[in-house]
Amino acid sequence: MLVQEQVCPTSEMERMVDQYGTGMLRMCCVYLGDQHLAQDAVQDSFIKIYRAWHPMDGPAAEKAWVMRVTVNVCKDYLRSAWKRKVNLVEQYPELPASEDPPKNEEGRLLAEIMALKPKYREVILLHYSQQLRVNEIAEVLGAPQSTVSIRLRRAREALRKRLEGGPYEDL
């Protein structure tokens, strides 16, 4: 007797792509710092979602699960041997290196967020980019809510210190 693997129905998959695709791509772009790598990560995330799909208790649980899969795929990409060993600047010297400081405040904010420790960066991205609440972030990261609250507070403090005097001072 064969047990058939439960996969996501086509209509559900299309709905999730429409509902979460843009947010996932945006988060992967910021998390990975490369648009093409982010597109690959979103595709890999949707493949994992398709294979592991199961009915959810509600939209909040579904969004938290989708974001958890996406964050885990991004972490896998950052841990991969290719990412650690390949230096695109050496491979493609004709491409200009982006070492200029950001010219606008949004670019500066993004640069400062990306300079945070990964544990602080991910809570900031999930909270502000994906509009997840602390309990949802805790579910996505598999961490206690108190840990997420502390990380979010510390990340805000670090950003506030780095951005003193700018328009984002009241984060």
mmCIF file of C-alpha atoms in Angstrom:
data_model
loop_
_atom_site.group_PDB
_atom_site.id
_atom_site.type_symbol
_atom_site.label_atom_id
_atom_site.label_comp_id
_atom_site.label_asym_id
_atom_site.label_seq_id
_atom_site.Cartn_x
_atom_site.Cartn_y
_atom_site.Cartn_z
ATOM 1 C CA MET A 1 0.000 0.000 0.000
ATOM 2 C CA LEU A 2 1.532 3.298 -1.130
ATOM 3 C CA VAL A 3 1.044 6.412 0.960
ATOM 4 C CA GLN A 4 0.568 9.352 -1.344
ATOM 5 C CA GLU A 5 2.485 12.511 -0.440
ATOM 6 C CA GLN A 6 0.198 15.461 0.179
ATOM 7 C CA VAL A 7 1.141 18.410 -2.009
ATOM 8 C CA CYS A 8 -0.356 21.835 -2.292
ATOM 9 C CA PRO A 9 -3.350 22.117 -4.641
ATOM 10 C CA THR A 10 -2.733 24.355 -7.652
ATOM 11 C CA SER A 11 -5.330 26.938 -6.600
ATOM 12 C CA GLU A 12 -3.771 27.247 -3.119
ATOM 13 C CA MET A 13 -0.274 27.550 -4.559
ATOM 14 C CA GLU A 14 -1.383 30.297 -6.961
ATOM 15 C CA ARG A 15 -3.062 32.151 -4.095
ATOM 16 C CA MET A 16 0.084 31.927 -1.936
ATOM 17 C CA VAL A 17 2.304 33.121 -4.793
ATOM 18 C CA ASP A 18 0.000 36.105 -5.331
ATOM 19 C CA GLN A 19 -0.369 36.846 -1.634
ATOM 20 C CA TYR A 20 3.192 36.309 -0.365
ATOM 21 C CA GLY A 21 5.479 36.349 -3.409
ATOM 22 C CA THR A 22 6.333 40.053 -3.428
ATOM 23 C CA GLY A 23 6.944 40.200 0.319
ATOM 24 C CA MET A 24 9.102 37.084 0.189
ATOM 25 C CA LEU A 25 11.153 38.513 -2.667
ATOM 26 C CA ARG A 26 11.609 41.825 -0.876
ATOM 27 C CA MET A 27 12.726 40.094 2.288
ATOM 28 C CA CYS A 28 15.103 37.762 0.443
ATOM 29 C CA CYS A 29 16.632 40.719 -1.433
ATOM 30 C CA VAL A 30 17.367 42.514 1.799
ATOM 31 C CA TYR A 31 18.467 39.356 3.603
ATOM 32 C CA LEU A 32 20.772 38.108 0.857
ATOM 33 C CA GLY A 33 21.813 41.419 -0.707
ATOM 34 C CA ASP A 34 21.477 40.087 -4.258
ATOM 35 C CA GLN A 35 18.352 40.240 -6.411
ATOM 36 C CA HIS A 36 19.132 37.166 -8.509
ATOM 37 C CA LEU A 37 20.010 35.070 -5.493
ATOM 38 C CA ALA A 38 16.824 36.314 -3.826
ATOM 39 C CA GLN A 39 14.734 35.180 -6.810
ATOM 40 C CA ASP A 40 16.300 31.730 -6.542
ATOM 41 C CA ALA A 41 15.605 31.674 -2.806
ATOM 42 C CA VAL A 42 11.936 32.541 -3.350
ATOM 43 C CA GLN A 43 11.614 29.773 -5.929
ATOM 44 C CA ASP A 44 13.279 27.288 -3.579
ATOM 45 C CA SER A 45 10.980 28.453 -0.785
ATOM 46 C CA PHE A 46 7.893 27.847 -2.899
ATOM 47 C CA ILE A 47 9.165 24.388 -3.838
ATOM 48 C CA LYS A 48 9.567 23.550 -0.140
ATOM 49 C CA ILE A 49 6.138 25.015 0.609
ATOM 50 C CA TYR A 50 4.601 22.952 -2.204
ATOM 51 C CA ARG A 51 6.166 19.730 -0.938
ATOM 52 C CA ALA A 52 5.430 20.286 2.761
ATOM 53 C CA TRP A 53 2.014 21.911 2.400
ATOM 54 C CA HIS A 54 -0.678 21.164 4.939
ATOM 55 C CA PRO A 55 -3.890 23.022 5.798
ATOM 56 C CA MET A 56 -3.289 25.852 8.277
ATOM 57 C CA ASP A 57 -5.328 27.063 11.236
ATOM 58 C CA GLY A 58 -5.617 30.569 9.850
ATOM 59 C CA PRO A 59 -3.972 33.259 7.747
ATOM 60 C CA ALA A 60 -1.591 34.350 10.536
ATOM 61 C CA ALA A 61 -0.302 30.804 10.998
ATOM 62 C CA GLU A 62 0.067 30.410 7.244
ATOM 63 C CA LYS A 63 2.014 33.651 6.854
ATOM 64 C CA ALA A 64 4.271 32.749 9.778
ATOM 65 C CA TRP A 65 4.964 29.320 8.254
ATOM 66 C CA VAL A 66 5.668 30.780 4.796
ATOM 67 C CA MET A 67 8.060 33.352 6.270
ATOM 68 C CA ARG A 68 9.775 30.707 8.392
ATOM 69 C CA VAL A 69 10.427 28.597 5.301
ATOM 70 C CA THR A 70 11.721 31.692 3.478
ATOM 71 C CA VAL A 71 14.047 32.758 6.308
ATOM 72 C CA ASN A 72 15.418 29.218 6.565
ATOM 73 C CA VAL A 73 16.111 29.095 2.824
ATOM 74 C CA CYS A 74 17.935 32.449 3.059
ATOM 75 C CA LYS A 75 20.000 31.151 5.968
ATOM 76 C CA ASP A 76 20.846 28.040 3.938
ATOM 77 C CA TYR A 77 21.975 30.247 1.054
ATOM 78 C CA LEU A 78 24.182 32.308 3.360
ATOM 79 C CA ARG A 79 25.711 29.144 4.842
ATOM 80 C CA SER A 80 26.338 27.512 1.484
ATOM 81 C CA ALA A 81 29.904 26.796 0.422
ATOM 82 C CA TRP A 82 29.393 28.709 -2.829
ATOM 83 C CA LYS A 83 28.439 31.903 -0.989
ATOM 84 C CA ARG A 84 31.480 31.636 1.286
ATOM 85 C CA LYS A 85 33.998 30.833 -1.464
ATOM 86 C CA VAL A 86 32.871 32.850 -4.489
ATOM 87 C CA ASN A 87 33.934 36.468 -4.664
ATOM 88 C CA LEU A 88 31.986 38.143 -7.456
ATOM 89 C CA VAL A 89 34.271 41.176 -7.449
ATOM 90 C CA GLU A 90 37.235 38.951 -8.308
ATOM 91 C CA GLN A 91 35.232 36.993 -10.900
ATOM 92 C CA TYR A 92 33.833 40.077 -12.606
ATOM 93 C CA PRO A 93 36.310 42.939 -12.169
ATOM 94 C CA GLU A 94 34.497 45.037 -14.780
ATOM 95 C CA LEU A 95 31.518 45.402 -12.423
ATOM 96 C CA PRO A 96 31.868 48.425 -10.173
ATOM 97 C CA ALA A 97 32.106 47.592 -6.491
ATOM 98 C CA SER A 98 29.457 49.318 -4.445
ATOM 99 C CA GLU A 99 31.560 50.887 -1.727
ATOM 100 C CA ASP A 100 30.118 54.379 -1.995
ATOM 101 C CA PRO A 101 28.052 55.415 0.999
ATOM 102 C CA PRO A 102 24.310 55.513 0.277
ATOM 103 C CA LYS A 103 23.236 58.882 -1.112
ATOM 104 C CA ASN A 104 19.707 58.970 0.348
ATOM 105 C CA GLU A 105 18.317 58.292 3.814
ATOM 106 C CA GLU A 106 16.464 55.110 2.787
ATOM 107 C CA GLY A 107 19.698 53.686 1.420
ATOM 108 C CA ARG A 108 21.439 54.627 4.644
ATOM 109 C CA LEU A 109 18.704 52.969 6.714
ATOM 110 C CA LEU A 110 18.960 49.774 4.681
ATOM 111 C CA ALA A 111 22.756 49.785 4.948
ATOM 112 C CA GLU A 112 22.528 50.172 8.732
ATOM 113 C CA ILE A 113 19.950 47.369 8.996
ATOM 114 C CA MET A 114 22.208 45.087 6.965
ATOM 115 C CA ALA A 115 25.142 45.970 9.241
ATOM 116 C CA LEU A 116 23.280 44.631 12.289
ATOM 117 C CA LYS A 117 24.056 41.190 13.678
ATOM 118 C CA PRO A 118 21.951 38.552 11.883
ATOM 119 C CA LYS A 119 19.757 37.860 14.927
ATOM 120 C CA TYR A 120 18.838 41.559 15.128
ATOM 121 C CA ARG A 121 18.555 42.050 11.374
ATOM 122 C CA GLU A 122 16.026 39.234 10.950
ATOM 123 C CA VAL A 123 13.669 40.495 13.680
ATOM 124 C CA ILE A 124 13.764 44.021 12.219
ATOM 125 C CA LEU A 125 13.067 42.689 8.723
ATOM 126 C CA LEU A 126 10.224 40.444 9.861
ATOM 127 C CA HIS A 127 8.654 43.172 12.007
ATOM 128 C CA TYR A 128 8.887 46.144 9.658
ATOM 129 C CA SER A 129 9.080 44.554 6.220
ATOM 130 C CA GLN A 130 6.576 41.735 6.767
ATOM 131 C CA GLN A 131 4.492 43.457 9.482
ATOM 132 C CA LEU A 132 4.665 40.420 11.768
ATOM 133 C CA ARG A 133 3.879 40.763 15.462
ATOM 134 C CA VAL A 134 6.275 39.527 18.148
ATOM 135 C CA ASN A 135 4.378 36.251 18.659
ATOM 136 C CA GLU A 136 4.415 35.577 14.901
ATOM 137 C CA ILE A 137 8.144 36.352 14.671
ATOM 138 C CA ALA A 138 8.729 33.970 17.576
ATOM 139 C CA GLU A 139 6.874 31.275 15.654
ATOM 140 C CA VAL A 140 8.844 31.981 12.469
ATOM 141 C CA LEU A 141 12.205 31.859 14.242
ATOM 142 C CA GLY A 142 11.328 29.099 16.688
ATOM 143 C CA ALA A 143 12.358 31.327 19.591
ATOM 144 C CA PRO A 144 10.541 32.391 22.770
ATOM 145 C CA GLN A 145 8.520 35.622 22.534
ATOM 146 C CA SER A 146 10.634 37.222 25.263
ATOM 147 C CA THR A 147 13.776 36.575 23.220
ATOM 148 C CA VAL A 148 12.196 38.155 20.151
ATOM 149 C CA SER A 149 11.060 41.196 22.175
ATOM 150 C CA ILE A 150 14.555 41.701 23.575
ATOM 151 C CA ARG A 151 16.166 41.312 20.138
ATOM 152 C CA LEU A 152 13.714 43.780 18.622
ATOM 153 C CA ARG A 153 14.374 46.317 21.395
ATOM 154 C CA ARG A 154 18.147 45.936 21.090
ATOM 155 C CA ALA A 155 18.002 46.177 17.300
ATOM 156 C CA ARG A 156 15.981 49.398 17.547
ATOM 157 C CA GLU A 157 18.473 50.819 20.046
ATOM 158 C CA ALA A 158 21.405 49.928 17.807
ATOM 159 C CA LEU A 159 19.714 51.512 14.791
ATOM 160 C CA ARG A 160 18.781 54.606 16.789
ATOM 161 C CA LYS A 161 22.429 55.095 17.813
ATOM 162 C CA ARG A 162 23.661 54.603 14.252
ATOM 163 C CA LEU A 163 21.059 56.905 12.729
ATOM 164 C CA GLU A 164 21.128 59.768 15.250
ATOM 165 C CA GLY A 165 20.166 63.043 13.693
ATOM 166 C CA GLY A 166 18.445 61.543 10.623
ATOM 167 C CA PRO A 167 14.753 61.209 9.731
ATOM 168 C CA TYR A 168 14.613 57.636 11.083
ATOM 169 C CA GLU A 169 15.693 58.679 14.568
ATOM 170 C CA ASP A 170 12.282 57.815 16.110
ATOM 171 C CA LEU A 171 12.225 54.084 15.182
#
